[in-house]
mmCIF file of C-alpha atoms and ligand atoms in Angstrom:
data_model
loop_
_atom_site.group_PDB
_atom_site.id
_atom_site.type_symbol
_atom_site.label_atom_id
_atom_site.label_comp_id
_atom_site.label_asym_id
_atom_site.label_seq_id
_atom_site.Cartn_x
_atom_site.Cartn_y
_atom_site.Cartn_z
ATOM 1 C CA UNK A 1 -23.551 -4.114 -9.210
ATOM 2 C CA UNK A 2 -20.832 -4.265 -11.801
ATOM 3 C CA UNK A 3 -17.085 -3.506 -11.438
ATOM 4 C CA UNK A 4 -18.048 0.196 -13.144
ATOM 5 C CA UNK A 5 -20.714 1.158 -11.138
ATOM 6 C CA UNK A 6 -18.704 -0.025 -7.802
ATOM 7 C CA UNK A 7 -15.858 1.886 -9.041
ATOM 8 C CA UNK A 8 -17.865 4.843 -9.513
ATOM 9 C CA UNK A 9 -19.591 5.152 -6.537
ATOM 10 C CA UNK A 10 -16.632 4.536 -4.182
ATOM 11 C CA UNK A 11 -14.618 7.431 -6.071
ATOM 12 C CA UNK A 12 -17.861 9.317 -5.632
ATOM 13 C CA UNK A 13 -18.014 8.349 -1.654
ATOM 14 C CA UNK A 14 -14.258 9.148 -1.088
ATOM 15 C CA UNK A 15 -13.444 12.638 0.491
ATOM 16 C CA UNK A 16 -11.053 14.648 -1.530
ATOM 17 C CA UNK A 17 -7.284 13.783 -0.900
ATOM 18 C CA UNK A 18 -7.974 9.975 -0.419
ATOM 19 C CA UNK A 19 -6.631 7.989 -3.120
ATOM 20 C CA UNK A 20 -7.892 4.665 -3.999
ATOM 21 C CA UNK A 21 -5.954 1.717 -4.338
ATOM 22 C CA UNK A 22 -8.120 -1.139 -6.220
ATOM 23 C CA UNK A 23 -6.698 -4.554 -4.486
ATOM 24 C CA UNK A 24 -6.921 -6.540 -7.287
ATOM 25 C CA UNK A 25 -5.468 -9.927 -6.065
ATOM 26 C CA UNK A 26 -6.662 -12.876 -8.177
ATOM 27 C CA UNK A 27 -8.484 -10.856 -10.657
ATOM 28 C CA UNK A 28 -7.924 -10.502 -14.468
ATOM 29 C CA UNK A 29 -6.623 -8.151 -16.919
ATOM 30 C CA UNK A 30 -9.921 -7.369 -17.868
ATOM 31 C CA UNK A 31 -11.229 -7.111 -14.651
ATOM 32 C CA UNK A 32 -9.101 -4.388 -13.478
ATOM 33 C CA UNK A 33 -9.619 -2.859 -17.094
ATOM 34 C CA UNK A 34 -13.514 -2.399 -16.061
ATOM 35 C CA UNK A 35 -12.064 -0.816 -12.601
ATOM 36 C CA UNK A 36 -9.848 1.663 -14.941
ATOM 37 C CA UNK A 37 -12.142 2.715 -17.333
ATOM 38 C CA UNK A 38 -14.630 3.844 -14.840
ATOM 39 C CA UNK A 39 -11.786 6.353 -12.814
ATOM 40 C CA UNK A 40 -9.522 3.706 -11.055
ATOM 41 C CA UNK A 41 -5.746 5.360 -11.275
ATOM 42 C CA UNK A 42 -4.059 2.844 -8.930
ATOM 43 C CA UNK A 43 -3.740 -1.077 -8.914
ATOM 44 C CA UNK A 44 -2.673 -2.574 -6.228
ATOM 45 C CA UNK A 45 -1.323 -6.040 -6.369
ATOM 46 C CA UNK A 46 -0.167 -8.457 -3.505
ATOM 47 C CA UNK A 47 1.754 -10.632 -5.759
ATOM 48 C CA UNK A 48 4.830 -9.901 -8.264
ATOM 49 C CA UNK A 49 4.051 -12.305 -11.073
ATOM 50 C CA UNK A 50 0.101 -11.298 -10.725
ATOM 51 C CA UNK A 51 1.577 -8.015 -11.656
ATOM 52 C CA UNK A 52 3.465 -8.752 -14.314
ATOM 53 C CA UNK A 53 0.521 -10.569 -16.162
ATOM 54 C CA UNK A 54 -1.718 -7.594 -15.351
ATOM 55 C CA UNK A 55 1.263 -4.834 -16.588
ATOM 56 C CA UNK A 56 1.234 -6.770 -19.789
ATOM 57 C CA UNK A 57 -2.317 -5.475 -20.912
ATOM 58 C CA UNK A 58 -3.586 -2.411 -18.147
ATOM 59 C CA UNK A 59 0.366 -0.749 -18.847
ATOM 60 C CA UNK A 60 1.733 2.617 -17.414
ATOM 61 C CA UNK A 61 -1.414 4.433 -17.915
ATOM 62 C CA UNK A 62 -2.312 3.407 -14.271
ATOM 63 C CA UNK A 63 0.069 3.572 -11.074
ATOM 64 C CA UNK A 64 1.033 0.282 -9.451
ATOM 65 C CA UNK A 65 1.714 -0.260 -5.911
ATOM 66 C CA UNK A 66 2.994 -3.392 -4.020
ATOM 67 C CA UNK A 67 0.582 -4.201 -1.363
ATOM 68 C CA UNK A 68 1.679 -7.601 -0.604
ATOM 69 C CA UNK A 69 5.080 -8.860 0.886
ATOM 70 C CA UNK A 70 7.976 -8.614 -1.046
ATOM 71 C CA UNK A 71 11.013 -11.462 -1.113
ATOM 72 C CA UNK A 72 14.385 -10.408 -1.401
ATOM 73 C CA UNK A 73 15.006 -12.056 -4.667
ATOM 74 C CA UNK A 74 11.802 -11.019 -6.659
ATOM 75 C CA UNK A 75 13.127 -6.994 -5.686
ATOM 76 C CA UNK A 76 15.203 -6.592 -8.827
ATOM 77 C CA UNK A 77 11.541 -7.503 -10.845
ATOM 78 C CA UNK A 78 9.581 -5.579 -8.711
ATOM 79 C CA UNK A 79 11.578 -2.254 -8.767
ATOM 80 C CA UNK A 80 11.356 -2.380 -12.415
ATOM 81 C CA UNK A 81 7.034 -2.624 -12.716
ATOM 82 C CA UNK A 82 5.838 -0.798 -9.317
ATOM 83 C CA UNK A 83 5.744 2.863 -8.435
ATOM 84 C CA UNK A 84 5.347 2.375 -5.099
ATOM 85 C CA UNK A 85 6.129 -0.341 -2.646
ATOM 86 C CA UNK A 86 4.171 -0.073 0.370
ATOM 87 C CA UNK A 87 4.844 -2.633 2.177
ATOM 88 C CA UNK A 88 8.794 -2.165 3.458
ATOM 89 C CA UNK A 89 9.440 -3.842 6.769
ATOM 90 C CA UNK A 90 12.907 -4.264 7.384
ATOM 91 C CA UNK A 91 16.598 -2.498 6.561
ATOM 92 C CA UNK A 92 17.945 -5.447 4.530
ATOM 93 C CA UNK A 93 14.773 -5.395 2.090
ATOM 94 C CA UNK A 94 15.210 -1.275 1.528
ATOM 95 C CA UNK A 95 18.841 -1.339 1.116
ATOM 96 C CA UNK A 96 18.232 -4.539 -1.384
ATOM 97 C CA UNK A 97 15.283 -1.808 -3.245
ATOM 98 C CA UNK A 98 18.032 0.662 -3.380
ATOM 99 C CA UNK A 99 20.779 -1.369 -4.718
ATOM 100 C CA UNK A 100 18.513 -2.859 -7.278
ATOM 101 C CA UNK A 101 16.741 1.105 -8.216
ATOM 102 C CA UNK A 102 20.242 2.254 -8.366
ATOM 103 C CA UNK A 103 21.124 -0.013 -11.162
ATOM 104 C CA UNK A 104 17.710 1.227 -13.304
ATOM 105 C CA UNK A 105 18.623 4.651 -12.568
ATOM 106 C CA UNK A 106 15.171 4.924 -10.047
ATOM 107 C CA UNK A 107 14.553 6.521 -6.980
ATOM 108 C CA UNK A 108 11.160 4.172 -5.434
ATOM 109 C CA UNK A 109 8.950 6.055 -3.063
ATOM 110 C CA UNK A 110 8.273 3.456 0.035
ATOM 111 C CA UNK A 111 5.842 3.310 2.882
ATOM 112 C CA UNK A 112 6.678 0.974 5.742
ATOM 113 C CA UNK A 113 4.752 -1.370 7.097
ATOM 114 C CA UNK A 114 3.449 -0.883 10.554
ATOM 115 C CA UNK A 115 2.251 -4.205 12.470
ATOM 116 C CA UNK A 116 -0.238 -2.194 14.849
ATOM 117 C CA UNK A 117 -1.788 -5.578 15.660
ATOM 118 C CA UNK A 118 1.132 -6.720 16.837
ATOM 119 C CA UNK A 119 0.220 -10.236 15.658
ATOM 120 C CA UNK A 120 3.650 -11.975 15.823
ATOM 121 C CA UNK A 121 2.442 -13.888 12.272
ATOM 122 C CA UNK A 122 2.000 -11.016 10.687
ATOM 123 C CA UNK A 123 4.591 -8.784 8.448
ATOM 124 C CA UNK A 124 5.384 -5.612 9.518
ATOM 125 C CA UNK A 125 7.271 -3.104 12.009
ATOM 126 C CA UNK A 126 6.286 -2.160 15.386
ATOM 127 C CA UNK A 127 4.959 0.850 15.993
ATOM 128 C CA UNK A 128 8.082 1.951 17.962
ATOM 129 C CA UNK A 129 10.447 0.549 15.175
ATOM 130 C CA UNK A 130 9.369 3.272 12.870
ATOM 131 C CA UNK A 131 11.881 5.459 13.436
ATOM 132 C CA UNK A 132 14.826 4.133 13.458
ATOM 133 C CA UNK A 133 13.924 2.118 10.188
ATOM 134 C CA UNK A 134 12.949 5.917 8.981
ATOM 135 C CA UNK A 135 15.916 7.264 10.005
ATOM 136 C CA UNK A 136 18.460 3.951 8.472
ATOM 137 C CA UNK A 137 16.495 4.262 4.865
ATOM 138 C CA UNK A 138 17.048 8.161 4.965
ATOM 139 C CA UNK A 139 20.433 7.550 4.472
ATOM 140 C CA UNK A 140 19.674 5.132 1.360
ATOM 141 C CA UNK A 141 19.707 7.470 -2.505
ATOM 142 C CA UNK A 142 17.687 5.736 -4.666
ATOM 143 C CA UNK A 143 14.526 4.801 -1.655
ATOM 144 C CA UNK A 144 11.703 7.568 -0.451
ATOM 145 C CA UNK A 145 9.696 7.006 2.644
ATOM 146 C CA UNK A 146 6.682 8.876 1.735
ATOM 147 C CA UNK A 147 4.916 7.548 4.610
ATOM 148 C CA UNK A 148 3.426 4.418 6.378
ATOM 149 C CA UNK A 149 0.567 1.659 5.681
ATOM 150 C CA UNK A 150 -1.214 -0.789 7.690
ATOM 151 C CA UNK A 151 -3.715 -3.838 7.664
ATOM 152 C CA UNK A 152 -4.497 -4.389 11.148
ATOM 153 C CA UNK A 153 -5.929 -7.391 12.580
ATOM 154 C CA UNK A 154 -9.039 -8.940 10.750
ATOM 155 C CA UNK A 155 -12.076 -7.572 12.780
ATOM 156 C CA UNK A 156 -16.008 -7.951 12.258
ATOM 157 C CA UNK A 157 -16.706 -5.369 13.539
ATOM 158 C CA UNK A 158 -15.161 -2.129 12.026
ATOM 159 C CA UNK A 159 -15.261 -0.334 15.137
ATOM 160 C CA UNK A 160 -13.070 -2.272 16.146
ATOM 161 C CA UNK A 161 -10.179 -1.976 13.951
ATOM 162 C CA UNK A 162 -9.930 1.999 14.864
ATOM 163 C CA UNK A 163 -7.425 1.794 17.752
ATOM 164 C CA UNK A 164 -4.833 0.507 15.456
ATOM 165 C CA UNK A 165 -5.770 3.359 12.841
ATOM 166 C CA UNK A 166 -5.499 5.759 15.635
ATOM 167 C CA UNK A 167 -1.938 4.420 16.768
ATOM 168 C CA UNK A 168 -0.661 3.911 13.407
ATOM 169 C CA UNK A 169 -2.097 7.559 13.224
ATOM 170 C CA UNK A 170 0.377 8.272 15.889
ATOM 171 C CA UNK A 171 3.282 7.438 14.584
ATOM 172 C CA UNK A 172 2.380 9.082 11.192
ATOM 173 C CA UNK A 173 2.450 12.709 12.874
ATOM 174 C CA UNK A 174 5.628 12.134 14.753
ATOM 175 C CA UNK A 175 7.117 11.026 11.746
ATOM 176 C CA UNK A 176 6.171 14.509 10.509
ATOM 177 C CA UNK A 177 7.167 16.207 13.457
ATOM 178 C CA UNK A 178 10.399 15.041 12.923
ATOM 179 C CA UNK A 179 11.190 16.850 9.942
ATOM 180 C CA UNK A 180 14.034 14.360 8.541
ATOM 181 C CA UNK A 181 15.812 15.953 5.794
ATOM 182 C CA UNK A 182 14.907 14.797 2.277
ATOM 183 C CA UNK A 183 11.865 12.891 3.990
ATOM 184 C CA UNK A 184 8.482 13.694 2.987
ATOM 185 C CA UNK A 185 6.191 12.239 4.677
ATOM 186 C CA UNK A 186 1.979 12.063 3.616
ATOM 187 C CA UNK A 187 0.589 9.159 2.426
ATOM 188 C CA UNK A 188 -1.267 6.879 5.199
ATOM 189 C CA UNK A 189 -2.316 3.667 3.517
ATOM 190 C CA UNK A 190 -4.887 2.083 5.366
ATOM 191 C CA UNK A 191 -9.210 1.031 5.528
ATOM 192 C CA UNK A 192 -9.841 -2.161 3.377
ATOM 193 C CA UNK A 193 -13.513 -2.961 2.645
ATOM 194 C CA UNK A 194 -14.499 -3.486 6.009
ATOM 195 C CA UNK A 195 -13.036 -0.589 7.652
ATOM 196 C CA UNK A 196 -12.101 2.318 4.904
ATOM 197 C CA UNK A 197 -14.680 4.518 6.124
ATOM 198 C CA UNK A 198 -13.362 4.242 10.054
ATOM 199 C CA UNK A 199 -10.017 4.396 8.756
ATOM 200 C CA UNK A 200 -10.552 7.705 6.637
ATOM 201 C CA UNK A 201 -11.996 9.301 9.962
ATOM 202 C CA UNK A 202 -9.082 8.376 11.603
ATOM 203 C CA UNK A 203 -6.759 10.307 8.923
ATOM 204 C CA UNK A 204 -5.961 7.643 6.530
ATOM 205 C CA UNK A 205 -5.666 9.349 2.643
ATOM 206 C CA UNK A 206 -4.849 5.883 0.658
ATOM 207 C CA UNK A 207 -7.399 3.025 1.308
ATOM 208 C CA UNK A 208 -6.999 -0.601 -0.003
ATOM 209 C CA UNK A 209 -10.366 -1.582 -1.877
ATOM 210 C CA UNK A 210 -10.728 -5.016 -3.629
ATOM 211 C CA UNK A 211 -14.004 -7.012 -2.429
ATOM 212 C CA UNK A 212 -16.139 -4.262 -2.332
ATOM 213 C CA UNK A 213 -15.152 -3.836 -5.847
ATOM 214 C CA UNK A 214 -15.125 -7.132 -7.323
ATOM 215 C CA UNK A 215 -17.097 -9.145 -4.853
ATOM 216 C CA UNK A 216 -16.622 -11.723 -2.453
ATOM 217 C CA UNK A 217 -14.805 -14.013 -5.144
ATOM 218 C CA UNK A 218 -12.050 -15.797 -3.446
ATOM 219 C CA UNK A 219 -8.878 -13.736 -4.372
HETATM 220 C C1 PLP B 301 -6.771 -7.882 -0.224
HETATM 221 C C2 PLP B 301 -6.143 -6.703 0.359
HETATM 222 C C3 PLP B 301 -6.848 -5.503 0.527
HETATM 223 C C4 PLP B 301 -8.309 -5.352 0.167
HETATM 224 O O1 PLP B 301 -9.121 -6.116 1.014
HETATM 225 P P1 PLP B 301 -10.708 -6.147 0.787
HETATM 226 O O2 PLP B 301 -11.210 -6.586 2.107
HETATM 227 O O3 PLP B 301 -10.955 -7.141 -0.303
HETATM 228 O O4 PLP B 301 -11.129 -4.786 0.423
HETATM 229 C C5 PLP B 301 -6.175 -4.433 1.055
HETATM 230 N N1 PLP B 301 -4.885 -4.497 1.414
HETATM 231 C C6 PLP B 301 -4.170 -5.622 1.277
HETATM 232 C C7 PLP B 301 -2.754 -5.637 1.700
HETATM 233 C C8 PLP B 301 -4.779 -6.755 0.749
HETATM 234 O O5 PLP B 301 -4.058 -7.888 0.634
#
């Protein structure tokens, strides 16, 4: 099937109030043109200068999120291109996004990155770090926490991957229960190819979708 019809069917499958995210890591312009003609609204790219080649032609008329990990010293160019950033791990990084959003007059809505895997090689906070993280970028003007995303550990089977759904889950709703001030938390970014559906039962509303869109091309 083509890039359209993959497009179409997913946005199609997807319950209402689950956004897609079209992972588009290693692909072309004109590939994620295809995705955005047939409904796609949001890229999301992995790497900054990837971005930045892809901005040039697709443009503002689609959202952009960072789904990959962002360095401290590509921030200032990635405040400037992404609408979202969804991969914030750490204080130093968010207080670096608001110092650099301040200066372009931006406020950057944020999720943070929960390592439910606990893989010590992966990015990512703890589940129990959430909070406090939470609480430290509340303080911060010009950074939102609108809520939290997650990969999880590569699985076969999907099944598999829902306990770290469910716990990310977890911490999603006590975030909400918390009722920070100024902190609105709903997005819950995770499901890839292999696990959206599972994921979407277990209350995500953003999944990540790249091979299932382009195919199994190495990205
Ligand atoms: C590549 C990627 C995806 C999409 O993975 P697929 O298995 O190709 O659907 C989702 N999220 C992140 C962070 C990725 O890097």
């Amino acid at each position: 099937m083509s890039i359209r019809e993959n497009v179409t069917q997913l946005l199609a499958e997807l319950p209402e109030g689950v956004q897609l995210v079209v992972a588009a890591k290693g692909k072309t312009p004109e590939e994620i043109l295809e995705a955005v003609g047939a409904g796609a609204r949001i890229i999301g790219e992995n790497y900054l200068q990837e971005a930045e080649r892809a901005f040039e032609v697709v443009g503002a008329r689609v959202e952009w999120h960072l789904i990959g990990h962002l360095q401290r010293n590509k921030v200032g160019r990635a405040v400037k291109l992404f609408d979202m950033i969804e991969t914030v791990d750490s204080s130093s990084l968010a207080r670096e996004i608001d110092k650099r959003c301040a200066q372009i007059g931006k406020t950057m809505p944020v999720l943070i990155e929960v390592n439910s895997g606990r893989e010590p090689q992966k990015s990512g906070v703890l589940p129990e770090g959430v909070e406090s993280l939470v609480r430290e970028i509340s303080a911060l003007p010009n950074i939102r926490v609108e809520g939290l995303m997650t990969m999880g550990p590569d699985v076969g089977d999907p099944e598999d991957a829902r306990p770290y759904f469910t716990e990310t889950k977890k911490v999603f709703d006590h975030l909400k229960g918390l009722g920070l001030p100024g902190i609105f938390i709903k997005h819950l970014s995770m499901g890839m190819t292999n696990s959206y559906r599972v994921a979407i039962e277990e209350g995500a509303n953003i999944v990540r979708i790249g091979s299932k869109i382009f195919g199994e091309s190495p990205g």
